Coordinates of C-alpha atoms in Angstrom, one line a residue:
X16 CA -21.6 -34.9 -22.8
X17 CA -20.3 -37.2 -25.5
X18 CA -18.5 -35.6 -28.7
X19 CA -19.3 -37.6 -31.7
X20 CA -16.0 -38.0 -34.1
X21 CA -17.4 -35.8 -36.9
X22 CA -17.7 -32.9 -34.7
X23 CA -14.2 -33.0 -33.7
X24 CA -12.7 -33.3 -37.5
X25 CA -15.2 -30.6 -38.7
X26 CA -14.0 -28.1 -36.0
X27 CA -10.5 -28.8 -36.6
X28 CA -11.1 -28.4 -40.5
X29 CA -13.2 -25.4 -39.7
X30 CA -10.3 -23.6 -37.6
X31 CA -7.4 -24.9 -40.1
X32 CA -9.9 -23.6 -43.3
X33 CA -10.2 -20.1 -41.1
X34 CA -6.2 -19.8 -40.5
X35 CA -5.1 -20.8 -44.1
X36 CA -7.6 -18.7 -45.9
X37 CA -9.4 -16.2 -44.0
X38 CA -6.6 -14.0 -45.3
X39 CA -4.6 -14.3 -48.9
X40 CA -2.0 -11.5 -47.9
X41 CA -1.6 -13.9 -44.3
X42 CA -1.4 -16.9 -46.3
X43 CA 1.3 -16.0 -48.8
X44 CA 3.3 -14.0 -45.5
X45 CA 3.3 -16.4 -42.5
X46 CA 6.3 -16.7 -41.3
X47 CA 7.5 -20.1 -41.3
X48 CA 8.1 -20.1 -37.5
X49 CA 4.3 -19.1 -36.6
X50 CA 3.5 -22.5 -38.4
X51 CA 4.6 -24.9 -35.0
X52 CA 3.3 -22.4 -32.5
X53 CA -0.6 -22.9 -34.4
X54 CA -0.1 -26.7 -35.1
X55 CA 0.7 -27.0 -31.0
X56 CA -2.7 -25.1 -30.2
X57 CA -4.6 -27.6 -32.8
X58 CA -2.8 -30.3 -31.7
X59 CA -3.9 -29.4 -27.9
X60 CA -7.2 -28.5 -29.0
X61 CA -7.7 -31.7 -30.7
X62 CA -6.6 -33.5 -27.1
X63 CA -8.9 -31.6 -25.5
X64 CA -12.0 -32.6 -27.4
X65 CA -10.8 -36.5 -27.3
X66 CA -10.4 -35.8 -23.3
X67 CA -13.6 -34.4 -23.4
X68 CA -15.0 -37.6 -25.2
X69 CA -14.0 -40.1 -23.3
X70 CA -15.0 -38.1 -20.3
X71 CA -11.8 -36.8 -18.9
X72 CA -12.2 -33.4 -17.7
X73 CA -9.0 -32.7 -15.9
X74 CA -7.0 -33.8 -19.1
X75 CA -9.1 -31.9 -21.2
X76 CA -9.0 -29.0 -18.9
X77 CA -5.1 -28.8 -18.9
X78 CA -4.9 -29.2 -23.0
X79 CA -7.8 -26.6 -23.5
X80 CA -5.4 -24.0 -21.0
X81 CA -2.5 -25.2 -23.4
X82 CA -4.3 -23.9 -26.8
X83 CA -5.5 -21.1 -25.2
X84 CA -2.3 -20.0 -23.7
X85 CA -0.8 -20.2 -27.2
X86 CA -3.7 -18.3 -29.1
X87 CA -5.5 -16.1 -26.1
X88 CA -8.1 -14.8 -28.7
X89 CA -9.6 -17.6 -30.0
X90 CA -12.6 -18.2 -28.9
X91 CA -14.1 -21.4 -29.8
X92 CA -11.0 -22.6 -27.9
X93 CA -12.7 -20.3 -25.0
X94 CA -15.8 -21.8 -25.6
X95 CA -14.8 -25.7 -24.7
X96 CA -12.5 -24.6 -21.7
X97 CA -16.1 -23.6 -20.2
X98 CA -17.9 -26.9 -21.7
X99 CA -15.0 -28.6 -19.2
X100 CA -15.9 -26.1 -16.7
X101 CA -19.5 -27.1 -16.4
X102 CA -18.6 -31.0 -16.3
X103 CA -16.3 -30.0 -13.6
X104 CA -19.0 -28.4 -11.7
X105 CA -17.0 -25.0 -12.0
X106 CA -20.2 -23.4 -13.1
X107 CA -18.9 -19.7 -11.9
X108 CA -16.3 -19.8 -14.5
X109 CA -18.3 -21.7 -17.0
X110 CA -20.6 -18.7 -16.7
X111 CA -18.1 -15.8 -17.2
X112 CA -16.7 -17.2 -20.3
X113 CA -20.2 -18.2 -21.7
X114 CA -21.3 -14.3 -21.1
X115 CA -18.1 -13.0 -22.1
X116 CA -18.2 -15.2 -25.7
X117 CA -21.8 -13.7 -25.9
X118 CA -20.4 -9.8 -25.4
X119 CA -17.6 -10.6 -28.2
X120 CA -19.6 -12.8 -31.2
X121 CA -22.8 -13.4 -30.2
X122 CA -23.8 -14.3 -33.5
X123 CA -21.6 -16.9 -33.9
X124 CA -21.9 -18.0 -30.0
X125 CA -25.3 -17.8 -29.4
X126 CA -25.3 -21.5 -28.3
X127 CA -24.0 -19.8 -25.1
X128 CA -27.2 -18.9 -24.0
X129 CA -28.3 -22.1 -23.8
X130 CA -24.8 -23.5 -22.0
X131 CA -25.8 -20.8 -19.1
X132 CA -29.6 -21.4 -18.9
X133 CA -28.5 -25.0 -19.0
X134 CA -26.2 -23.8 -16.0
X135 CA -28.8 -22.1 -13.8
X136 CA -31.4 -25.0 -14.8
X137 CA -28.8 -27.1 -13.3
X138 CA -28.9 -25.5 -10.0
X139 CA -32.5 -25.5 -9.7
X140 CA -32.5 -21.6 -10.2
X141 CA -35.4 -21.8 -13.2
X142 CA -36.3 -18.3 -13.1
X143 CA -32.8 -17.1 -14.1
X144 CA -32.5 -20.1 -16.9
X145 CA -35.4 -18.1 -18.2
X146 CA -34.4 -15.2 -18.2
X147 CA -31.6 -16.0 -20.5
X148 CA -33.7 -17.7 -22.5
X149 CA -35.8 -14.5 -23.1
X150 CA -32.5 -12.2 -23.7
X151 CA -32.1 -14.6 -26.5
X152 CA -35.4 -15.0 -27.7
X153 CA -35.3 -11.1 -28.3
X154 CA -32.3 -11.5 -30.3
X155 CA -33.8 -14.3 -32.2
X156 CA -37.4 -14.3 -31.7
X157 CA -37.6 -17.2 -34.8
X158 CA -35.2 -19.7 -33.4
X159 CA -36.8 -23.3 -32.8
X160 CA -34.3 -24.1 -30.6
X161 CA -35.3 -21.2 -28.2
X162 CA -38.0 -22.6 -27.8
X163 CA -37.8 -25.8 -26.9
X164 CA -35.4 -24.8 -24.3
X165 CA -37.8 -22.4 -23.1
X166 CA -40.4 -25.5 -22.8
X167 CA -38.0 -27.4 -20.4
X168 CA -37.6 -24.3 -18.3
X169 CA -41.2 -24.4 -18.1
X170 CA -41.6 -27.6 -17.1
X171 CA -39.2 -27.7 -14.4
X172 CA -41.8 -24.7 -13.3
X173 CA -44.7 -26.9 -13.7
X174 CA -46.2 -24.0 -15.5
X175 CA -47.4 -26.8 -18.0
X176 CA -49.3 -24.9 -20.2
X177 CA -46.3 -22.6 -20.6
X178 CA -44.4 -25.2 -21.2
X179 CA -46.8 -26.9 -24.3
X180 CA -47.1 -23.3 -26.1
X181 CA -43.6 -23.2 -26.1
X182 CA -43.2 -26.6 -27.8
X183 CA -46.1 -26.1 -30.2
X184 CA -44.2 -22.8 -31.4
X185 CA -41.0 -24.8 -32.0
X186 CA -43.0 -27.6 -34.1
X187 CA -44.6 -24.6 -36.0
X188 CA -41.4 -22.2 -36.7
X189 CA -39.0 -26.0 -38.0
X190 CA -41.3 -28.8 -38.8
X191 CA -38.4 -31.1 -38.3
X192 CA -38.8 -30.7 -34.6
X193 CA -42.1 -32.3 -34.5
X194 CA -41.1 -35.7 -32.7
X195 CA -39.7 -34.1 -30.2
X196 CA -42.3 -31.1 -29.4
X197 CA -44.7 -33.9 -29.5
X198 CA -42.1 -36.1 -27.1
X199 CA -42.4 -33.1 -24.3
X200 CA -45.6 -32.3 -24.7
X201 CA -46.4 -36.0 -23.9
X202 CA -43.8 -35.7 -20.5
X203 CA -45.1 -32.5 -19.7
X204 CA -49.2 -34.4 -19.9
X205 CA -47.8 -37.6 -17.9
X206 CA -46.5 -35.0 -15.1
X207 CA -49.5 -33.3 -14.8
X208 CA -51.7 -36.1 -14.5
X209 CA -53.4 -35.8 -17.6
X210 CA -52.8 -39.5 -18.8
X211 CA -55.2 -39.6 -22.1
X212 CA -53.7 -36.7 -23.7
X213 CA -49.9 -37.9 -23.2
X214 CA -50.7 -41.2 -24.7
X215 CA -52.0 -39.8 -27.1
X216 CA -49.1 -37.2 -28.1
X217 CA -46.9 -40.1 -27.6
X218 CA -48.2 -41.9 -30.2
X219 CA -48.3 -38.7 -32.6
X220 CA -44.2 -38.8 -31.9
X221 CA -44.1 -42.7 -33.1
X222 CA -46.3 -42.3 -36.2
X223 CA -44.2 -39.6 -37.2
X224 CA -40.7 -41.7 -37.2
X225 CA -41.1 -44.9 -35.5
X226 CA -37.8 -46.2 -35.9
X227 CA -35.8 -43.0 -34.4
X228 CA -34.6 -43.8 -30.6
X229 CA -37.4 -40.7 -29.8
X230 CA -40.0 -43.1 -31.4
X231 CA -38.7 -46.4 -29.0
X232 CA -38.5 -44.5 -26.1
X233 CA -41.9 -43.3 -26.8
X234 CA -42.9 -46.7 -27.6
X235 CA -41.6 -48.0 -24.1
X236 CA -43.4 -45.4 -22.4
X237 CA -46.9 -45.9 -23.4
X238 CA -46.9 -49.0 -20.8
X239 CA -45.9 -46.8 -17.9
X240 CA -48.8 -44.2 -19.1
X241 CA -51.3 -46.4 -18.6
X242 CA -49.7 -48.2 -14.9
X243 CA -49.5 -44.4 -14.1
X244 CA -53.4 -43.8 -15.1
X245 CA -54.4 -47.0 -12.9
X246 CA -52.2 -45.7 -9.9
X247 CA -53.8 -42.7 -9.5
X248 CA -57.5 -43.6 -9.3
X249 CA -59.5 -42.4 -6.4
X250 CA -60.2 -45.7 -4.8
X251 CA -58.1 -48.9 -4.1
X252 CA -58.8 -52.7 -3.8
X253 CA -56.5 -55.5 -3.3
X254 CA -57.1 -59.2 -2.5
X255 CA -55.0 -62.0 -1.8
X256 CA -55.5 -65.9 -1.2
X257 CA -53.0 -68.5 0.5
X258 CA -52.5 -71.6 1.1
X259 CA -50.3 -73.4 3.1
X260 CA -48.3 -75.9 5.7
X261 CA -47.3 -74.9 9.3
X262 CA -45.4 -77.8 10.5
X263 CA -45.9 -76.8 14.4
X264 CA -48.8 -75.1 15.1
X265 CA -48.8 -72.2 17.9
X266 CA -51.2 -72.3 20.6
X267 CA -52.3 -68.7 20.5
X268 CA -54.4 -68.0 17.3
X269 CA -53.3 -64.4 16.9
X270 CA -49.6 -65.1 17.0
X271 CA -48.1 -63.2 14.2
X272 CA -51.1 -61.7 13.2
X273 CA -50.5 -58.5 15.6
X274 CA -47.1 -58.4 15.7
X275 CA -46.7 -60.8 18.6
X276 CA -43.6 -63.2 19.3
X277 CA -44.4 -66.5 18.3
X278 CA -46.6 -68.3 21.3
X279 CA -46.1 -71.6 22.8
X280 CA -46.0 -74.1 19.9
X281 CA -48.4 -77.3 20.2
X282 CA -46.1 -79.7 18.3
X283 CA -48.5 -80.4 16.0
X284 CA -49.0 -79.7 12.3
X285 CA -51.8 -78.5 10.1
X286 CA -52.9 -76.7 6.9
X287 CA -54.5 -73.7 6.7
X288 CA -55.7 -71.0 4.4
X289 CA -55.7 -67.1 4.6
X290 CA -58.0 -64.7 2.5
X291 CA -57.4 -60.7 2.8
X292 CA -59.0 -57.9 1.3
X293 CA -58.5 -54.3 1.5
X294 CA -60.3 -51.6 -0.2
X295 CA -60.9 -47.8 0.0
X296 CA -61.3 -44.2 -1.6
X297 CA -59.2 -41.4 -2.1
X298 CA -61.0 -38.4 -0.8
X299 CA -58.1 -36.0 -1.6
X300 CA -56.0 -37.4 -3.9
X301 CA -53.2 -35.3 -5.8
X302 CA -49.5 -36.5 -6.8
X303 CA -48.4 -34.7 -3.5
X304 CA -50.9 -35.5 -1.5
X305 CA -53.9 -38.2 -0.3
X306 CA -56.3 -38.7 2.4
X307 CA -58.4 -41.7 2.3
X308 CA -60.4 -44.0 4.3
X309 CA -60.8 -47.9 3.6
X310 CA -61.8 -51.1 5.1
X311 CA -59.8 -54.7 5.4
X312 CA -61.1 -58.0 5.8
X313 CA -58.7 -60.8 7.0
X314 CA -59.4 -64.3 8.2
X315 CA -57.2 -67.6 8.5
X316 CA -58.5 -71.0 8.5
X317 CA -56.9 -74.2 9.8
X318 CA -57.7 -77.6 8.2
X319 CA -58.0 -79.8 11.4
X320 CA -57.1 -77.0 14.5
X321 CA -60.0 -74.5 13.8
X322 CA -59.7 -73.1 17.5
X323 CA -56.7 -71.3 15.8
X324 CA -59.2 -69.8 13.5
X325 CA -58.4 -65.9 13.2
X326 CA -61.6 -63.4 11.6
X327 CA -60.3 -60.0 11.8
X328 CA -62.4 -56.5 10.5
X329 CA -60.1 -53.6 10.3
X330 CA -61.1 -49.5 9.1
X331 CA -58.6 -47.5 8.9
X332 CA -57.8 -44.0 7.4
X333 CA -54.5 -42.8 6.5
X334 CA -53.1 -39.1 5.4
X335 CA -50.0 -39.1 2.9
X336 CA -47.9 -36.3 1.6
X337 CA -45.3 -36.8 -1.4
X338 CA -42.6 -34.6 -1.9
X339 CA -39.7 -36.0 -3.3
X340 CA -37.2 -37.2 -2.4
X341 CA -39.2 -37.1 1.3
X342 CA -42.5 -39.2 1.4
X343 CA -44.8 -39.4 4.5
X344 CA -47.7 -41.3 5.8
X345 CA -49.5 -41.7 8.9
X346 CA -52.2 -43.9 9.3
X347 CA -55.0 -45.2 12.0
X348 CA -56.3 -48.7 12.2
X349 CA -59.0 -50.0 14.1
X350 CA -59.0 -54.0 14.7
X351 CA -61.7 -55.8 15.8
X352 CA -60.6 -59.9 15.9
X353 CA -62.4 -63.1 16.4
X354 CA -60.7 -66.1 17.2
X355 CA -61.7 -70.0 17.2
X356 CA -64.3 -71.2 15.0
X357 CA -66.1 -74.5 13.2
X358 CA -66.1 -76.2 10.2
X359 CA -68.8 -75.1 8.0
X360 CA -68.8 -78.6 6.2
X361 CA -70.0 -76.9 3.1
X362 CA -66.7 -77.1 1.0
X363 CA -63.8 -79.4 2.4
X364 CA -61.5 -78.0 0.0
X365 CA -62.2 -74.4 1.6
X366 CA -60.8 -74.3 5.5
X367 CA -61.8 -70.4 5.8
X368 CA -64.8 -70.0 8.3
X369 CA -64.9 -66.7 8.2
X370 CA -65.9 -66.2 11.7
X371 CA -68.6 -69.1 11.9
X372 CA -68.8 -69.9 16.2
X373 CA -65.7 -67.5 16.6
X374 CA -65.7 -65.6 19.4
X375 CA -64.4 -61.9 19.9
X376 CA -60.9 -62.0 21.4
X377 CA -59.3 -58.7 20.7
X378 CA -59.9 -55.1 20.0
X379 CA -56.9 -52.7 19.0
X380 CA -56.1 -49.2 17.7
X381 CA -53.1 -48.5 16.5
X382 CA -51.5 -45.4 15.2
X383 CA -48.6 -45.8 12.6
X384 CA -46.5 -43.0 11.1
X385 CA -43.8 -43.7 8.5
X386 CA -41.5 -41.7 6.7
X387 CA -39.3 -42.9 3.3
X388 CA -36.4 -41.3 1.6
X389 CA -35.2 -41.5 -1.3
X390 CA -31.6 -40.6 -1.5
X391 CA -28.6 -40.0 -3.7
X392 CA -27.1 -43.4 -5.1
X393 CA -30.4 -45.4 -5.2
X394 CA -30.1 -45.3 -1.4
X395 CA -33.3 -45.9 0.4
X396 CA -34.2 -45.3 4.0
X397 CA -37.7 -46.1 5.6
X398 CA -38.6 -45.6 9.2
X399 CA -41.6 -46.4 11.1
X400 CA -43.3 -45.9 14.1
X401 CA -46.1 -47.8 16.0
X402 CA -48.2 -47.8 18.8
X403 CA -50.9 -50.0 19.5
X404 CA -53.7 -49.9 22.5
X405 CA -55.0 -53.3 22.9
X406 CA -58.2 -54.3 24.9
X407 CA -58.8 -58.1 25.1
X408 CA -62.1 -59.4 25.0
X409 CA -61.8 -63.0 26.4
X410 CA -62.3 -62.0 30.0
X411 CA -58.7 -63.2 30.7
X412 CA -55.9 -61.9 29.0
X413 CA -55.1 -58.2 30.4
X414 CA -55.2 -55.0 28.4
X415 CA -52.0 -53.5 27.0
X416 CA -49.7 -51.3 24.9
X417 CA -47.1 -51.5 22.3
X418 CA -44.2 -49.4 21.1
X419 CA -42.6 -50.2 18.3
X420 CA -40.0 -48.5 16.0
X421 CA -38.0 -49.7 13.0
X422 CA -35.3 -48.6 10.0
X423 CA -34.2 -50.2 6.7
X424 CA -31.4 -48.9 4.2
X425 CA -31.7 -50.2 1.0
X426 CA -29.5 -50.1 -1.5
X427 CA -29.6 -50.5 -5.6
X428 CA -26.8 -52.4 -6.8
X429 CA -25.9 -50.2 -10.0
X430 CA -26.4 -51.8 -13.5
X431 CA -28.7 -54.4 -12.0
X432 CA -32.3 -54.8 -10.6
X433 CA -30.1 -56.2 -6.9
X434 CA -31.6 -54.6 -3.7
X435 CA -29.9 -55.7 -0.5
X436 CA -31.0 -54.4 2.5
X437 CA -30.0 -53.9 6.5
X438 CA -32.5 -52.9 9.3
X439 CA -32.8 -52.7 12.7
X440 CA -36.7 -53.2 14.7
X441 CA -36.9 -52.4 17.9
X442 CA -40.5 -52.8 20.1
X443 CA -41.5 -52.6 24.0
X444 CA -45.0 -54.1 24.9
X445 CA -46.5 -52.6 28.4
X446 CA -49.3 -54.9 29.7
X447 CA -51.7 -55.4 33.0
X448 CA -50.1 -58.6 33.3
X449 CA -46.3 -58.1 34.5
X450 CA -45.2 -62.1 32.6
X451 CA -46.8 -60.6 29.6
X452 CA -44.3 -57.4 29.4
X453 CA -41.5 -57.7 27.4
X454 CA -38.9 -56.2 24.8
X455 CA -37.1 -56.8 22.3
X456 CA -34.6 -55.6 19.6
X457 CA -34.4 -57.1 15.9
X458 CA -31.7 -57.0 13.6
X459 CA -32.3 -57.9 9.9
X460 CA -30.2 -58.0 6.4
X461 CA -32.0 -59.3 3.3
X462 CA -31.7 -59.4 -0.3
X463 CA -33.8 -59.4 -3.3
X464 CA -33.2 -59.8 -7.2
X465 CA -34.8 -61.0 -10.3
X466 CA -33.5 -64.6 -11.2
X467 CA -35.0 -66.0 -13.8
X468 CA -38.1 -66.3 -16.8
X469 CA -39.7 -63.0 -15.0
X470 CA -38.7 -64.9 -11.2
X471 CA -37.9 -62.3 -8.4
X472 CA -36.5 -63.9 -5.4
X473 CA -36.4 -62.5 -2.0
X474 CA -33.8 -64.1 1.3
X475 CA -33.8 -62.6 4.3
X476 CA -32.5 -63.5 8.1
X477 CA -33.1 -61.8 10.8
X478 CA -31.7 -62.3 14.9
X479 CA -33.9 -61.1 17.6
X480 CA -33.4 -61.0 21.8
X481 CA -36.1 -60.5 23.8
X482 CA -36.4 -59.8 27.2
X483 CA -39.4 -60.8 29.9
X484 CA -38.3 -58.8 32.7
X485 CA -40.9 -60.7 35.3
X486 CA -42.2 -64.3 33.4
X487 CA -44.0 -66.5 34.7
X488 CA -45.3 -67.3 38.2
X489 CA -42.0 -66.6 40.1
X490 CA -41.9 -63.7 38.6
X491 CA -38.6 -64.3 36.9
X492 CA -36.3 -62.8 34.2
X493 CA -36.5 -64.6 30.4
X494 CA -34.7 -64.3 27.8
X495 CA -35.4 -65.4 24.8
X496 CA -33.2 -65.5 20.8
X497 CA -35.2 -66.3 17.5
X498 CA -33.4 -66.8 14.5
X499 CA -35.7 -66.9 11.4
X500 CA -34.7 -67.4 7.4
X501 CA -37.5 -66.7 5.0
X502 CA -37.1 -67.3 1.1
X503 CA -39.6 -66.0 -1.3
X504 CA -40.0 -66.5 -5.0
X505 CA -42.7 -64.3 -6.8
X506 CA -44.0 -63.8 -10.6
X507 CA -46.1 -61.8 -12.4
X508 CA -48.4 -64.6 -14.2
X509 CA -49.9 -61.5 -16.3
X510 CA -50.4 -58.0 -15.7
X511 CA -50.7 -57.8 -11.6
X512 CA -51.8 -61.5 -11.1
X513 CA -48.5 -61.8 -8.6
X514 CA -48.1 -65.7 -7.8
X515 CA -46.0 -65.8 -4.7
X516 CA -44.0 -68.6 -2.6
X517 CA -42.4 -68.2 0.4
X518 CA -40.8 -70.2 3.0
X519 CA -40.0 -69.3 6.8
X520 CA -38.3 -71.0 9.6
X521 CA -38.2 -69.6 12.6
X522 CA -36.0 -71.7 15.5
X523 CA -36.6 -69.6 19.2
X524 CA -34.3 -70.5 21.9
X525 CA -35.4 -70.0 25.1
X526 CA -33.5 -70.1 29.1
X527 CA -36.4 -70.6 31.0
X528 CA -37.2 -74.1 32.7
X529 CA -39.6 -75.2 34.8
X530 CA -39.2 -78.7 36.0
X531 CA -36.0 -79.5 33.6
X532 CA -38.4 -78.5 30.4
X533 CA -38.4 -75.8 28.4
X534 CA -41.1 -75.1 26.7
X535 CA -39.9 -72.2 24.7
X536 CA -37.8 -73.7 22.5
X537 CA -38.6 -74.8 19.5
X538 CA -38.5 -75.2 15.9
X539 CA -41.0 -74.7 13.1
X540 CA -41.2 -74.7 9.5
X541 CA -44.6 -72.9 7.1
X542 CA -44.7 -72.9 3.2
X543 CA -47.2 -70.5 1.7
X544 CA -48.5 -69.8 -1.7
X545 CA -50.3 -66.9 -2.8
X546 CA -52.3 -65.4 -5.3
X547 CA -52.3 -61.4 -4.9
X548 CA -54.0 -59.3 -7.2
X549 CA -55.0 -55.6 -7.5
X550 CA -58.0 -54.2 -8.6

């Protein structure tokens, strides 16, 4: 808490106007040596409140002790030892002095009562805050302030309605505190989901004084109201379009699509395009909770090397449960892809097939529970967990199983919009073909910030080994280390029209020969640019 210079030269003039005057007989009898013993208390008191402004509780602390050591019954000098108290996170001795100023004055300190509801609020311990606000509500059952108070309590409650009755009371017993009743009510409707009536009350607080900071903060809300009200609609859809350069094409069509390690490159370049879509509906959905089922759609299209041609259909469901600062999901895909294809011939410009002369290649289910945090310190932690069954359809490639598990830690930089990050991936894929098991483990940092006119830019690098305990026909050991770089730059063109580049190279080093050649290692170099919007 900040203490404005008025408030500390009308309490000193308050306490200097009570000593001099409260008493004629006093004033015209002081003894001349009582007049340094009540200067040092002021003088003390004084250092106190400036210790208290520029946030220095153990100064102000030590100079509150000082004036109250030297005048033990005054009480206001009581009454900011336990303001230091509470910044201190002493609230047990805040709390004794609050109650005791009550028990002495409480007309005078009846501010207390809000100091200890303020206390137990603190401390998550609502019911009590309430309580206290009651006791004082008895006492003064026409005090605005009261009130209000009692609407916060509420609202920490969620009993909403509460919560409103008590703001509408404060707006009706002081008129004054209109913008602000209106302000809560408006938070208390944007909690609860009700997002016409909070815009609504938030505009009543503007019109009332639009150039207070109330009415700004109001103003700066409204936006927030309304991404809130498209959040929380019952059904989803997303769609997103790329194009882009691979400068070494792989030979298998579904590398990177599943979560494979990039396949044997071809050495040859090529454009292609992707097109995604992913839509759904919120059977349950509630701020802590949503179950929902949806559908994706996902193809890639190469310009010239269409047998790399991926068509993918994929239904999933997912279960999620919110409860801050702990947020879960788990969710069940099922993937049916096509690979290969043909030019259609119909619109050169357009590479996607969609699945024309494709041919089924793989089915998959996989099974994916995460879990987020949000912690202390705009920390971050999210972990997931994977496992995938995979039946191939080609007639060749044998049936297998993935494992996969990985963490981030992010971290906001404070006083900026800076997220770096550090992860570690770890996965183990089981399959009927012993040279197609392997293993790997990833480790990842990364960074992302805005830069420039509404620019975010994203860099990441990330070292993975990976281990092939029986490759190839001689059943032999392989190791493998990629090293990929990936650089992103993404913009808003207008409200959630996201315009996207990115750039990834991925060099993969490789120890196994065959006939002095390794065909493992290699080098390669895709550019991407995206248009992602959400419906």
């Amino acid at each position: 808490m900040t203490f404005p210079r008025l408030r500390i030269v009308s309490t000193l003039v308050l306490l200097l106007l009570v000593y001099f005057f409260s008493s004629p007989s006093h004033a015209a009898d002081a003894d001349i040596k009582s007049k340094p013993k009540q200067q040092s208390a002021l003088n003390y008191f004084a250092d106190g409140v400036e210790a208290l402004d520029v946030q220095n509780f153990e100064e102000a602390e030590r100079s509150f002790k000082k004036a109250f050591q030297i005048e033990p019954k005054n009480l206001e000098f009581q009454y900011y030892l336990a303001i230091t108290y509470v910044r201190l996170k002493r609230d047990k001795e805040a709390l004794e002095i609050f109650e005791s100023l009550i028990r002495k004055d409480p007309k005078n300190y009846f501010k207390a009562y809000y100091d200890i509801s303020g206390i137990y609020s603190r401390e998550g311990a609502y019911q009590k805050a309430l309580d206290t606000l009651n006791i004082a509500e008895k006492a003064e059952p026409d005090n605005p302030r009261v009130f209000l108070e009692k609407g916060y309590v509420y609202k920490n409650l969620k009993e909403y309605d509460q919560a409103i009755n008590c703001f509408n009371r404060a707006k009706v017993l002081d008129p004054k505190e209109s913008q602000l009743a209106y302000y809560m009510i408006a938070a208390v409707n944007l909690e609860r989901e009700e997002f016409d009536k909070a815009d609504l009350m938030f505009k009543k607080a503007i019109e009332i004084a639009p150039k207070t900071p109330l009415a700004q903060s109001a103003l700066q809300t409204i936006p927030a109201v309304e991404i809130a009200a498209w959040a929380r609609k019952p059904w989803y859809l997303i769609t997103s379009f790329s194009w882009a350069y691979d400068d070494n094409v792989s030979r298998d069509p579904l590398t990177g699509i599943i979560d494979r390690l990039p396949g044997t490159p071809t050495g040859k370049e090529d454009q292609f395009q992707t097109f995604f879509l992913r839509g759904g509906y919120k059977f349950l959905n509630r701020k802590d909770m949503e179950v929902g089922v949806g559908y994706s759609l996902f193809t890639v299209g190469y310009k010239e090397w269409t047998e790399n041609n991926v068509m993918a259909h994929n239904p999933h469901a997912y279960f999620q449960a919110n409860y801050d600062p702990v947020y879960f999901r788990f969710q069940y895909d099922f993937s049916y892809f096509y690979s290969g294809g043909k030019d259609q011939g119909i619109n050169p410009p357009i590479y996607l097939t969609f699945g024309n002369n494709s041919s089924p290649k793989l089915r998959m289910h996989s099974f994916m529970p995460t879990i987020s945090i949000l912690e202390p310190y705009d920390l971050r932690t999210d972990m997931n967990l994977g496992y995938q069954i995979k039946e191939y359809l080609d007639g060749m490639t044998a049936d297998g199983s993935r494992y996969a598990f990985d963490i981030a830690q992010s971290y906001k930089i404070p006083a900026t919009e800076c997220y770096p990050r550090v992860g570690y991936r770890h996965a183990y894929e089981h399959s009927g073909d012993n040279s197609s098991i392997y293993g790997y483990h990833e480790f990842f940092v990364g960074v992302s910030s805005p830069i420039y006119w509404g620019i975010t830019g994203d860099v990441s690098f990330s070292y993975m080994r990976t281990r092939y305990p029986e490759f190839g026909i001689d059943r032999e050991e392989r190791f493998d280390e990629t090293y990929t770089v990936s650089v992103s730059l993404n913009r808003y063109v207008f409200q959630r029209l996201l315009v996207s580049f990115t750039y990834l190279h991925i060099k993969n080093d490789s120890d196994y020969m065959v006939n002095g050649k390794d065909d493992y290692t290699f080098e390669k170099n895709q550019y991407l640019l995206s248009i992602t919007y959400p419906f």
